Each structure stands twice: as C-alpha cells, then as structure tokens.
mmCIF file of C-alpha atoms and ligand atoms in Angstrom:
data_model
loop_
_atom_site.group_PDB
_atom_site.id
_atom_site.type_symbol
_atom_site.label_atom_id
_atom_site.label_comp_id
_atom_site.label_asym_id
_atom_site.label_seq_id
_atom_site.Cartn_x
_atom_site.Cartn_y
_atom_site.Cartn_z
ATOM 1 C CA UNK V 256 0.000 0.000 0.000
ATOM 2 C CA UNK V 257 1.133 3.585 -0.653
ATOM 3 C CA UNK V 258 1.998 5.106 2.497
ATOM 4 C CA UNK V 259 -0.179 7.668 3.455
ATOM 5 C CA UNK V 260 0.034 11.829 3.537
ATOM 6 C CA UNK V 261 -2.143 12.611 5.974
ATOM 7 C CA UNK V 262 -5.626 13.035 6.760
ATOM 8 C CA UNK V 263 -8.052 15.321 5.132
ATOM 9 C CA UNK V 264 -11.178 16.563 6.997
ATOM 10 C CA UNK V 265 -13.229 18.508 4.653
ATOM 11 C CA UNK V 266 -16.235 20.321 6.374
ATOM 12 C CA UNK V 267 -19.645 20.686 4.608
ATOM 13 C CA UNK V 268 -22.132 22.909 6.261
ATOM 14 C CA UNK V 269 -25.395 22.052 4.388
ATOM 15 C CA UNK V 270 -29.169 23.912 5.310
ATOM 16 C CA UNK V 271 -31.729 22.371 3.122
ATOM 17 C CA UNK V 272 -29.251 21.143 0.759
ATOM 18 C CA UNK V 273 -31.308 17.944 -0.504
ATOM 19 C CA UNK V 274 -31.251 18.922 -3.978
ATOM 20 C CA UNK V 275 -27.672 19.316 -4.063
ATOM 21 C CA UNK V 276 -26.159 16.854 -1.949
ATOM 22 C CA UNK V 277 -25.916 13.894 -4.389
ATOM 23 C CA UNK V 278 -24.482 15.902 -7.288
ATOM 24 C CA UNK V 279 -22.005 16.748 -4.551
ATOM 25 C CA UNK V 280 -21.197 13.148 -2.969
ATOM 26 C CA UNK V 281 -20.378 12.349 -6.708
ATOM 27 C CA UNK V 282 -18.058 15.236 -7.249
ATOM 28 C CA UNK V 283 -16.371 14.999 -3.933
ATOM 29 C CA UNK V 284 -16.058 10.869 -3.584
ATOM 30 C CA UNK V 285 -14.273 11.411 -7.464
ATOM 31 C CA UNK V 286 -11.654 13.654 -6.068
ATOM 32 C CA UNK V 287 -11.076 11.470 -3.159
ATOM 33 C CA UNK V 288 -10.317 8.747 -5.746
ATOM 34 C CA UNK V 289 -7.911 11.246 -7.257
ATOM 35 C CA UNK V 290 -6.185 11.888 -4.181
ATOM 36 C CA UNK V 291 -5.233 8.610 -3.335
ATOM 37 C CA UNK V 292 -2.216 9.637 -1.222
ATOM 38 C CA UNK V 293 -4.716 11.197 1.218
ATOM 39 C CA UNK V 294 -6.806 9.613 3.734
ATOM 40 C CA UNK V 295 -10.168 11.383 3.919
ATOM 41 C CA UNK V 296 -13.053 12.329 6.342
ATOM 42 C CA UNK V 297 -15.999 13.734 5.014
ATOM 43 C CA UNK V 298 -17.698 15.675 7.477
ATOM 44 C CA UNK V 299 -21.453 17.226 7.275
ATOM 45 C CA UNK V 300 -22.633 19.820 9.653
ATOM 46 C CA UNK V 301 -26.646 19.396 9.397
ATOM 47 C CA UNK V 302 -27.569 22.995 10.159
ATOM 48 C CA UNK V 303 -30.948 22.281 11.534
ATOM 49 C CA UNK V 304 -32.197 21.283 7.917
ATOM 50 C CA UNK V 305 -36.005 21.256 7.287
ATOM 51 C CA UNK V 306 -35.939 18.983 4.608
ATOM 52 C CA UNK V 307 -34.487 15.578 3.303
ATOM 53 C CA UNK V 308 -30.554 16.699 4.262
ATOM 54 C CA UNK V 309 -30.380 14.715 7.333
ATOM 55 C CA UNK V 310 -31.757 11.792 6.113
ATOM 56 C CA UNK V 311 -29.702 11.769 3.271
ATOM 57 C CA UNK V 312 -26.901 12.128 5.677
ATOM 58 C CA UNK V 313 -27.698 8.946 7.560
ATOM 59 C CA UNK V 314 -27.735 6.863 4.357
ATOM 60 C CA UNK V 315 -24.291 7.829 3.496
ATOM 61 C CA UNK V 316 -22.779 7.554 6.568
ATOM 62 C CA UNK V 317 -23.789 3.946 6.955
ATOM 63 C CA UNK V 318 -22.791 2.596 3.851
ATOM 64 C CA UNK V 319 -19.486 4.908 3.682
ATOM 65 C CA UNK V 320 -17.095 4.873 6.914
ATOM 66 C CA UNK V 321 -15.342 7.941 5.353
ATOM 67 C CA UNK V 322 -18.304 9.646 5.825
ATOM 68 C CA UNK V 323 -19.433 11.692 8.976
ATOM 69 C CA UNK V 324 -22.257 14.146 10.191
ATOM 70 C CA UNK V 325 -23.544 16.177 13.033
ATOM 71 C CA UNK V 326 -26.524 17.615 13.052
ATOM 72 C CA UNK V 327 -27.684 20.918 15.195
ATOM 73 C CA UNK V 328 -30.520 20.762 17.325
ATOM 74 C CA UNK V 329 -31.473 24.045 14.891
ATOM 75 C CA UNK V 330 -30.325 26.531 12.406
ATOM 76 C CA UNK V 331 -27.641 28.314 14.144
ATOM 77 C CA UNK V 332 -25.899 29.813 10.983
ATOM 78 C CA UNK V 333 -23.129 28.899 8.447
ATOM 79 C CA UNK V 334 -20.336 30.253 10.897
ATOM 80 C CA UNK V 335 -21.284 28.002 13.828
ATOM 81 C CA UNK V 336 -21.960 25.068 10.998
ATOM 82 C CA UNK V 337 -17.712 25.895 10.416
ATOM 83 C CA UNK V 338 -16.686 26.217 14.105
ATOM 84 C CA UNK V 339 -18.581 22.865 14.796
ATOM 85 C CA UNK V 340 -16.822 21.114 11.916
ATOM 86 C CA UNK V 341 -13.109 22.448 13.082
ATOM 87 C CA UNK V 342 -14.247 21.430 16.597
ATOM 88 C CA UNK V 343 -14.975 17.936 15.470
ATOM 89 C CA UNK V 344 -12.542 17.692 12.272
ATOM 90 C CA UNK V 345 -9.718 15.007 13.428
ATOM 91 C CA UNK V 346 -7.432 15.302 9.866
ATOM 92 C CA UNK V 347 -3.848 16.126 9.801
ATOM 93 C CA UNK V 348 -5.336 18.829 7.221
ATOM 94 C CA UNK V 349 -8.638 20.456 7.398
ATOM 95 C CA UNK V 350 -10.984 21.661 4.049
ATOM 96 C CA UNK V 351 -14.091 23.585 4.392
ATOM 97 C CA UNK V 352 -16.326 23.597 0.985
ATOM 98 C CA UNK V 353 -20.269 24.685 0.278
ATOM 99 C CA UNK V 354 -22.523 21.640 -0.497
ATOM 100 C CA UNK V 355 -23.638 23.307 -3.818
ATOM 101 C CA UNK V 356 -20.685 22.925 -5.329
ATOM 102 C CA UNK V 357 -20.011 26.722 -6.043
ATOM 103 C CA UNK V 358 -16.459 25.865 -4.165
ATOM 104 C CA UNK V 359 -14.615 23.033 -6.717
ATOM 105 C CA UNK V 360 -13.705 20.615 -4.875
ATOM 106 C CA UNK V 361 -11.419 20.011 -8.244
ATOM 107 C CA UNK V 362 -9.144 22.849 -6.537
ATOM 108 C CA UNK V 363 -8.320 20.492 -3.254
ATOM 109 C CA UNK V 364 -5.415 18.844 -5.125
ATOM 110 C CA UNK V 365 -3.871 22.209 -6.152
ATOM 111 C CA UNK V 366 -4.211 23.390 -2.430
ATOM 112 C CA UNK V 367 -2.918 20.218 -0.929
ATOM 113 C CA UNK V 368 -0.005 20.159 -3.033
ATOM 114 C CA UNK V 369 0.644 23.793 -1.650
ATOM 115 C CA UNK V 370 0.238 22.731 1.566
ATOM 116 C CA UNK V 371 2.750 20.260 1.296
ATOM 117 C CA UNK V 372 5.788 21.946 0.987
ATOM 118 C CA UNK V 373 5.179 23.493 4.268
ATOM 119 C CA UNK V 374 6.006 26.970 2.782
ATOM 120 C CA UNK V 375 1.926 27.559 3.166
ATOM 121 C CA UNK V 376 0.144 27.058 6.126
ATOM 122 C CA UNK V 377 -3.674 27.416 4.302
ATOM 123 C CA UNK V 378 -5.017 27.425 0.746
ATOM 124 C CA UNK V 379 -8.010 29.298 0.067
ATOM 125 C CA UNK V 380 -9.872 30.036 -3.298
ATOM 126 C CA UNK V 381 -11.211 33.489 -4.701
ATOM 127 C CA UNK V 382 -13.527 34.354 -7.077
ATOM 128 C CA UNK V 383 -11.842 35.923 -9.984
ATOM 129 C CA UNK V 384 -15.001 37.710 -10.729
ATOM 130 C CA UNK V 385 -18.965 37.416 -9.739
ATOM 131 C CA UNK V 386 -20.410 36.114 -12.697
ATOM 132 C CA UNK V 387 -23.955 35.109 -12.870
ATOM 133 C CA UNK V 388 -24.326 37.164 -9.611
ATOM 134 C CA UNK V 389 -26.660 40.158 -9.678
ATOM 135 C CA UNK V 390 -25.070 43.405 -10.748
ATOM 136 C CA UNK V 391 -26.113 45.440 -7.642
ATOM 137 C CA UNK V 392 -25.334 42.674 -5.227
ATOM 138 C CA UNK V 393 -21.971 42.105 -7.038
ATOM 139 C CA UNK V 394 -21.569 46.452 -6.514
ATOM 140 C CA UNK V 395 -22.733 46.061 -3.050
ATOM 141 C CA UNK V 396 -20.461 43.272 -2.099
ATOM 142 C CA UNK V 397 -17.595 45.058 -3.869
ATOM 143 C CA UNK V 398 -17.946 48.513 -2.059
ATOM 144 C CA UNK V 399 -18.455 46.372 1.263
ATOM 145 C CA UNK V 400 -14.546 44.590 1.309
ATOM 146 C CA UNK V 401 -13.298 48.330 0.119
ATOM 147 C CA UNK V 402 -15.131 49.767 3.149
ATOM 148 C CA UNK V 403 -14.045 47.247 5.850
ATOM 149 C CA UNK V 404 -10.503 47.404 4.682
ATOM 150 C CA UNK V 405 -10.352 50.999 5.100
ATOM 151 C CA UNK V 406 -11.636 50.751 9.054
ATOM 152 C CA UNK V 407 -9.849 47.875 10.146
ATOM 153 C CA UNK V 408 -6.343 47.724 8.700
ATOM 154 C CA UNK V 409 -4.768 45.049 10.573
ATOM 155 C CA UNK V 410 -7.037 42.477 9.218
ATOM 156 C CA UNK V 411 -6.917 42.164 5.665
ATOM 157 C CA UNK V 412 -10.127 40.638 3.830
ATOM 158 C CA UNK V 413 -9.694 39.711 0.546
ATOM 159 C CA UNK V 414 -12.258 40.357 -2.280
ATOM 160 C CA UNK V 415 -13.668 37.393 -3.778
ATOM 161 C CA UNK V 416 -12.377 35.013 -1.492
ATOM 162 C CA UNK V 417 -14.738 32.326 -0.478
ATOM 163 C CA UNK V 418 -14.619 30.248 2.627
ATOM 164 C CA UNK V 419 -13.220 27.606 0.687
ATOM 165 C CA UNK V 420 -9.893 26.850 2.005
ATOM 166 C CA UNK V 421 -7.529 23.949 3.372
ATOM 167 C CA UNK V 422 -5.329 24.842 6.578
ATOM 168 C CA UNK V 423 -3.052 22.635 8.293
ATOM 169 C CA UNK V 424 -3.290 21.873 11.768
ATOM 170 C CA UNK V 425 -1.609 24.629 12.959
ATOM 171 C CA UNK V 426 -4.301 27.411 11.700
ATOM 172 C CA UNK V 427 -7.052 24.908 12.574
ATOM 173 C CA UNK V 428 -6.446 25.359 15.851
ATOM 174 C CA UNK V 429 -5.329 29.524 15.765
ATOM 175 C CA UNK V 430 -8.633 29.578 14.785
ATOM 176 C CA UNK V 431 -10.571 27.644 17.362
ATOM 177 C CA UNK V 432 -8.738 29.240 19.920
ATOM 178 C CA UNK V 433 -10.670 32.456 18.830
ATOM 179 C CA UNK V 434 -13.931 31.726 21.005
ATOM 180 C CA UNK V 435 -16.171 34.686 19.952
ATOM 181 C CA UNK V 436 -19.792 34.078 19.926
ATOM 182 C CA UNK V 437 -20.222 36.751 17.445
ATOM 183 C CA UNK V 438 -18.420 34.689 14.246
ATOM 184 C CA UNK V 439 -17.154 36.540 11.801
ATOM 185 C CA UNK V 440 -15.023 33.942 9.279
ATOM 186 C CA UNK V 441 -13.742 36.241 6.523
ATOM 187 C CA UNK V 442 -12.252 38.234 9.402
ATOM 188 C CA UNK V 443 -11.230 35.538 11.742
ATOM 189 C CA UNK V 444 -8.926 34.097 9.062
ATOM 190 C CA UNK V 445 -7.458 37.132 8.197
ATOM 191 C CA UNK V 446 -6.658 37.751 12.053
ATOM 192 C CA UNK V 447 -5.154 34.611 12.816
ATOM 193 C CA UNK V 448 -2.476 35.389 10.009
ATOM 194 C CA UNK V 449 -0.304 32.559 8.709
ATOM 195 C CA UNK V 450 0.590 32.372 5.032
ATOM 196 C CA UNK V 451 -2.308 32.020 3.123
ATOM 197 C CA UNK V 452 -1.661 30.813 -0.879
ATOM 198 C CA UNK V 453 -4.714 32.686 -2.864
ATOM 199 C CA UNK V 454 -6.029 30.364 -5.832
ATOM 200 C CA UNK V 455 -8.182 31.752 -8.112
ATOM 201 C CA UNK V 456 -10.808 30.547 -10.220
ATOM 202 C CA UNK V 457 -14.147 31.898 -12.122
ATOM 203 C CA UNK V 458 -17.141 32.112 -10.349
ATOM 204 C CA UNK V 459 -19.766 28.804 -10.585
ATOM 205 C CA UNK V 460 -23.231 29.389 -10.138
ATOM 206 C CA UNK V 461 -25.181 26.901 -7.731
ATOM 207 C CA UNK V 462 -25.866 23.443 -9.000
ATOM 208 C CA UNK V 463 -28.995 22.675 -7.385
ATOM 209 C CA UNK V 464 -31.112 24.120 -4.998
ATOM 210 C CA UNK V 465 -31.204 28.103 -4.044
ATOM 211 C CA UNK V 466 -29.278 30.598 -2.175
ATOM 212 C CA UNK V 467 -29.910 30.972 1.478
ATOM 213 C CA UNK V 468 -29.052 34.624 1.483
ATOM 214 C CA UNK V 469 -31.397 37.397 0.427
ATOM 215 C CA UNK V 470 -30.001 40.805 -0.396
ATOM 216 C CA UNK V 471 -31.211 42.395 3.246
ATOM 217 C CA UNK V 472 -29.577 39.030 5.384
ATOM 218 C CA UNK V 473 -26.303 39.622 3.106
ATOM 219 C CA UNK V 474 -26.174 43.610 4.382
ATOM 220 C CA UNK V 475 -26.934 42.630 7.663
ATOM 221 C CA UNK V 476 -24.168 40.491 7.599
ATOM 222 C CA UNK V 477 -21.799 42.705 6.531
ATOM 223 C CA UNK V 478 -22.641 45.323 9.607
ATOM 224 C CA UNK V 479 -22.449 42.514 11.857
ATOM 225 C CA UNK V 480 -18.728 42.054 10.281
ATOM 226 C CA UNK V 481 -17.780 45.500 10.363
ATOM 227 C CA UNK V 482 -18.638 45.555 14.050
ATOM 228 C CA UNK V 483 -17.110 41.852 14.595
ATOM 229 C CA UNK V 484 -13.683 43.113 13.141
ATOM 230 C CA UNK V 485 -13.184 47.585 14.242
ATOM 231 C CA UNK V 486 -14.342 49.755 16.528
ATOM 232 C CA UNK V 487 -13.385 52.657 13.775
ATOM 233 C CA UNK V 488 -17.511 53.515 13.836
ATOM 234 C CA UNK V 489 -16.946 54.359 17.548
ATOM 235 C CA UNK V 490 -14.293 56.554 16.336
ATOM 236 C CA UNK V 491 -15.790 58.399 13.338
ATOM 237 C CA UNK V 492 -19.195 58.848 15.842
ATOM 238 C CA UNK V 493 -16.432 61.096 18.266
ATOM 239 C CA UNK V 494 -15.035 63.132 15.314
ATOM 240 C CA UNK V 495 -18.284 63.810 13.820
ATOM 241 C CA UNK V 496 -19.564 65.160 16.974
ATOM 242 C CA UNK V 497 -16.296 67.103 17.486
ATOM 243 C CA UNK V 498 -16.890 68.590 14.181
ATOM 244 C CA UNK V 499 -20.546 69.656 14.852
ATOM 245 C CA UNK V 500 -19.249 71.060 18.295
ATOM 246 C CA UNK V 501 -16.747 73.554 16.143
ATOM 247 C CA UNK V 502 -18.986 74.312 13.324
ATOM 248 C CA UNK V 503 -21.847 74.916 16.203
ATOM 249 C CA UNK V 504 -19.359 77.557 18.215
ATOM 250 C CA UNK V 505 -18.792 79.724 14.786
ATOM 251 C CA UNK V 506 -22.174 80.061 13.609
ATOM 252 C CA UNK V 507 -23.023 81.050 17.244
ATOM 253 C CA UNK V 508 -20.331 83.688 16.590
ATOM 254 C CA UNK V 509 -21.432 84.695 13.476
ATOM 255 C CA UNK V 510 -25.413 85.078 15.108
ATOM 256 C CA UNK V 511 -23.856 87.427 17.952
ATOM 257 C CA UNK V 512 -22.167 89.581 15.022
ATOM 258 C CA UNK V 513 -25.242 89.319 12.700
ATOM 259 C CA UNK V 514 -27.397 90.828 15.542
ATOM 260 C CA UNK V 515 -25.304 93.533 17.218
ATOM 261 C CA UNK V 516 -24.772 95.022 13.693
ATOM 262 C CA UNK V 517 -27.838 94.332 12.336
ATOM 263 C CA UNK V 518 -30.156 93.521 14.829
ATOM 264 C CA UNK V 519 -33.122 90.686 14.034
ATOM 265 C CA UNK V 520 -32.387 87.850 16.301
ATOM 266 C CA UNK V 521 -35.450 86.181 15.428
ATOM 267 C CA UNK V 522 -34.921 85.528 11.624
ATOM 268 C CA UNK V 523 -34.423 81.622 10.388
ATOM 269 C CA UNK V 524 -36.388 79.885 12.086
ATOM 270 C CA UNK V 525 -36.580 77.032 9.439
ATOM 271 C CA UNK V 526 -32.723 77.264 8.848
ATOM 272 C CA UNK V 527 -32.837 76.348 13.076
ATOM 273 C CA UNK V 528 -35.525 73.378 12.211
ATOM 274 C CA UNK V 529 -33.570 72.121 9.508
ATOM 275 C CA UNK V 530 -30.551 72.140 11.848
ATOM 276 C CA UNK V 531 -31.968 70.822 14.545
ATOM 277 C CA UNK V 532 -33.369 67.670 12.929
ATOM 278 C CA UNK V 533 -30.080 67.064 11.421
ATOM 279 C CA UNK V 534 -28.130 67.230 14.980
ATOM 280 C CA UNK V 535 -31.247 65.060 16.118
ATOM 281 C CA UNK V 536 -30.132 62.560 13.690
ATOM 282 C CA UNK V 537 -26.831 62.456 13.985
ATOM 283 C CA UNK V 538 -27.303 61.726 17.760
ATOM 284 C CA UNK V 539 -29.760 58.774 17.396
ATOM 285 C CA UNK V 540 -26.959 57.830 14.857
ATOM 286 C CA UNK V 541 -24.376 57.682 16.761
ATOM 287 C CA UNK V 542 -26.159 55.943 20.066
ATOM 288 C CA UNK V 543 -27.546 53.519 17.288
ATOM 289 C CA UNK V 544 -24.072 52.339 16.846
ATOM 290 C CA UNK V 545 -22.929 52.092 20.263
ATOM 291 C CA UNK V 546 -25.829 50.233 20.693
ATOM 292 C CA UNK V 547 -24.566 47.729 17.910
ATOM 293 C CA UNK V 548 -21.282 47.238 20.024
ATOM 294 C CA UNK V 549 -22.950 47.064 23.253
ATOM 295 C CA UNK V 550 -25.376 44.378 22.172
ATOM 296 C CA UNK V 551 -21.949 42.451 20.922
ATOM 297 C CA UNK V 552 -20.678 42.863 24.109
ATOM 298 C CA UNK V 553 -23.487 41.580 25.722
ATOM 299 C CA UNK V 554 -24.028 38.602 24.123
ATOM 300 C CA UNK V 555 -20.451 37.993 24.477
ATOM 301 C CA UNK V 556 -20.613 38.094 27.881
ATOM 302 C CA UNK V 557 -23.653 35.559 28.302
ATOM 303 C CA UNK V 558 -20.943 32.434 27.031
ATOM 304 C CA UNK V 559 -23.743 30.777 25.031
ATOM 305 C CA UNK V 560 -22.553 27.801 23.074
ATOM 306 C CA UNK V 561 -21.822 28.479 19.546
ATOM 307 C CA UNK V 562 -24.334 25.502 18.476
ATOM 308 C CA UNK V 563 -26.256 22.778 19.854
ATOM 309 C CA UNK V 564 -25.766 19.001 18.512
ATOM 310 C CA UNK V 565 -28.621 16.818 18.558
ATOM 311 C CA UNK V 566 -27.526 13.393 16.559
ATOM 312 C CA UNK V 567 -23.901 12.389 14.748
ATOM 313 C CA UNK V 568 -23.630 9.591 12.838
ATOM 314 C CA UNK V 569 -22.554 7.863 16.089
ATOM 315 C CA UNK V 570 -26.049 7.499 16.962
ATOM 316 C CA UNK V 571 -27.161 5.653 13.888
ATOM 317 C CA UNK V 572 -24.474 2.880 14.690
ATOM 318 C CA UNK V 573 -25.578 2.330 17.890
ATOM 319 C CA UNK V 574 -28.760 0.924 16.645
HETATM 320 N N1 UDP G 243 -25.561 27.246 5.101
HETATM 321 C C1 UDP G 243 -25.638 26.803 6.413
HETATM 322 N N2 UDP G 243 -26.478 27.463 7.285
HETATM 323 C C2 UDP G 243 -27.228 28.542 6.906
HETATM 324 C C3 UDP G 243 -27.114 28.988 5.573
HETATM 325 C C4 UDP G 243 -26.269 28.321 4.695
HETATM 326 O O1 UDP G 243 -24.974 25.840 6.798
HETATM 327 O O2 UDP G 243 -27.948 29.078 7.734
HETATM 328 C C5 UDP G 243 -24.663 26.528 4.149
HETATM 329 C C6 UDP G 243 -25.333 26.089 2.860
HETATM 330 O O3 UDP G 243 -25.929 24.830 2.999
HETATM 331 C C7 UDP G 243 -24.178 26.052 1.887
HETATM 332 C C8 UDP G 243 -23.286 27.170 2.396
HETATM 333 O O4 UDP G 243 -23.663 27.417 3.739
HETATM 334 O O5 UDP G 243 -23.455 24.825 1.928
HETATM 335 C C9 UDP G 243 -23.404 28.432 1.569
HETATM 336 O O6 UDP G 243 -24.754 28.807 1.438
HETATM 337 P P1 UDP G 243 -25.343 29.403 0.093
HETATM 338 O O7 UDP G 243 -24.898 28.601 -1.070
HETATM 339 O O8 UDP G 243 -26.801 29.564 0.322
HETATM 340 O O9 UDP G 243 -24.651 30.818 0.072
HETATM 341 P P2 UDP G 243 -23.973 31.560 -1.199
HETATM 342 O O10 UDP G 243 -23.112 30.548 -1.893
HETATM 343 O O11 UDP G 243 -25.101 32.041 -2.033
HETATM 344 O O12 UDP G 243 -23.180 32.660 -0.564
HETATM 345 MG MG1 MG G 244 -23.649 28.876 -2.642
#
C-alpha cells in the first residue's frame, strides 16, 4: 500500500441542501479517488435542515465509513456550521467547501499540493469575478470589502475570497482558539495570520437548490462584520460630533455679530428646524451604533454555546 500523507477533513455545512447533496457526494467521492495519497473524512454539519438533508446524511454515513455528520438541534448559521466542523474535524489537514458545489472541490489537489511543501500554512480560493451574480449585489459586495478594509487595517479581507480553504493543523487550531460568539469567518482568518496561498478561479453558479441569502440578510451580515472586526464607527461617531461642536461655536459667533450690527435675532427659524433635525439625527446615529457594540458585548458576555448538537452519525451505529 502507498503510504499515506495525511488526513483530510473537509467540512460541509449544508441547510436544506437535498437537492444538491448527491451531485455533490459524486463530485467529492471522485476527487477522493484522485487523491489517493490522502486519507479522507468527510464531514457534514446538518444545520438544523427542514428537509431531506439529514436523512440523506444517515444513508451515506452507513454505507461509507469515510463519511461523517452532526446535526444541530437548529439553524444556528453557516459560521457556527464551520466552528462545529473544526471542533470535530480530526485530519492532519482540514478543508471547508459549500454543499452546492459553487467551491470546486477540483481545486483540493492544487491546495494540498501547496500545503505540502510546508512553505503555506492554508489554501483558500477566490472568485476571480462574480459572474452570474446580480449586478447590484456584485456592486454592493464590492464597495463592502473596500469599506471594511479601510476601518480595520490590521485584518486584511480579501475580495472574492470564499470560505473555501484547506489549513493545516496549525491554523485549525489559531482559529478555534478564537472563542467569539459573534463569528465573523472572513475576518477571523485574516486575524489569525499565517501564510495564506490565494487560488483563483471563475465564479460557478449553484448546481442545485437556491441561495440561502437574500439581499437584506447579506447587508446585515456585513454590519455585523464590520462591528465583529473595528471599533473605527466608535471613532468616526467622536469626530463627527467634534466637528458639529466647532462648526456649532462659529455660527453662534457669526449670530452674535449678525445681531449687534444688524439687529433681528429672530430671523431663520426654518434654517434652526432644519438644523436641529439634522443634529437630532446624527445623535440617534451615533447611540444607534454604540448600541450595535454594546449588544456584541453583551451577548459575548452571556458564554452561550456556539451551536447545539442533537444526533452524529454515532447514533445511527448504535442501533
Ligand atoms: N448554510 C448553512 N447554514 C445557513 C445557511 C447556509 O450551513 O444558515 C450553508 C449552505 O448549505 C451552503 C453554504 O452554507 O453549503 C453556503 O450557502 P449558500 O450557497 O446559500 O450561500 P452563497 O453561496 O449564495 O453565498
Ligand atoms: Mg452557494
């Protein structure tokens, strides 16, 4: 027998992924054939599914011993779907791929061979461009990784890149040491460090089944990342209020001036509205967003687990 390189866990969070999950055993149980140096682990995270996925997942673990699942007690989210995998993964090296099939797997050789030399500690694959994608979420998403890399400079997020990756034991566990409740993957990888080796490839549209993200979740997300990764709001909430202080103490100068020479101190008044709704907003603004961080802060602080488990594959052996 060949000797061995080393295990490969790759991690497949699926939510309602029936429809897709066969086209992807196929594609994935090919490239295992492919790798044959490589020992493999195939494990599902069952993110509270409402439809066949589970099921499905049974089936396959008891005829294949490569494969393995857990299933959450509910949805709890893509991010805690990831966490739960790395908590669970056992491989020397450890994959993380979508279940539609919009991450190759036909890139895993290519990033295992990377990985190999040692030089690279993780292999992760970006989107070359959006394809398929619609224009103004494409221009949203876009303006979005400009944004965040402007307020948080220390963690670099990379356009296009996907989840996809392969790390080596080493990052695995840089980034399970990062316990946050509030997940934020695109930004936890980029704050762990460790030399990353960008792929690229052109963007695949889903093979089966439909996108779990609507435009409004997708925004929502990216707020919750901006707060996940910089506290820059906080700052630019200060400065703006600085500046209204200043610009407040001339025009108050330029009032006295206007009346002693010219008298009128009742003129305006819908100048005064209009400035008063504005500073009105600004405030509720700013509180808005240190309500955003305070809320982080407090959910932090409640140590919830990340996700709930309520069967692995473990439990279909038993009986
Ligand atoms: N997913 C998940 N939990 C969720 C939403 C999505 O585990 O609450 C999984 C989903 O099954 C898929 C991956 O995350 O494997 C990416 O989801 P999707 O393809 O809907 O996102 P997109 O590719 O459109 O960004
Ligand atoms: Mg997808």
């Amino acid at each position: 027998m060949e000797k061995t390189m080393g295990k490969v866990t790759v991690i497949v969070p699926c939510y309602n992924e029936e429809e897709a999950l066969p086209g992807f055993f196929r594609e994935i149980r090919r490239i295992c054939d492919q790798m044959k140096s490589y020992e493999f682990e195939l494990l599902f995270v069952d993110d509270g599914s409402r439809d066949r996925t589970l099921e499905l997942l049974r089936q396959e673990a008891s005829e294949d011993r490569r494969v393995r699942f857990l299933s959450f007690s509910r949805n709890f989210g893509k991010e805690a779907a990831i966490y739960a995998g790395l908590e669970h993964a056992t491989g020397d090296y450890v994959a993380m791929m979508d279940a539609d099939l919009q991450d190759p797997p036909c890139l895993l050789p290519e990033m295992a061979e990377a990985l190999e030399s040692n030089e690279y500690d993780c292999a992760a694959a970006r989107r070359v461009n959006r394809k398929g994608e619609p224009p103004i979420r494409s221009l949203f998403a876009r303006l979005f990784y400009r944004l965040i890399n402007i307020v948080s400079p220390d963690v670099n997020i990379v356009d296009g890149a996907r989840d996809f990756r392969l790390m080596n034991r080493r990052m695995v566990e840089a980034v399970l040491s990062l316990k946050e409740y509030n997940r934020f993957s695109k930004g936890i990888f980029g704050w762990v460090g460790f030399r990353t080796k960008w792929i690229s490839f052109e963007n695949v549209e889903r093979t089966a089944g439909e996108t779990k993200w609507s435009f409004w979740k997708l925004f929502l997300y990216s707020l919750e990342g901006i707060v996940a990764f910089t506290t820059a709001p906080l700052s630019i909430a200060a400065v703006m209020g600085l500046v209204c202080c200043f610009v407040a103490f001339f025009m108050i100068l330029v009032v006295i001036a206007k009346t002693l020479i010219l008298g009128d101190p009742v003129g305006g008044w819908p100048s005064l509205a209009c400035i008063i709704l504005m500073l009105g907003g600004l405030q509720l603004l700013c509180m808005g967003i240190m309500g955003r961080y305070l809320a982080k802060a407090y959910l932090e602080t409640k140590h919830r687990p990340i996700y709930l488990i309520r069967e692995t594959e473990e439990d279909g052996n038993k009986g």
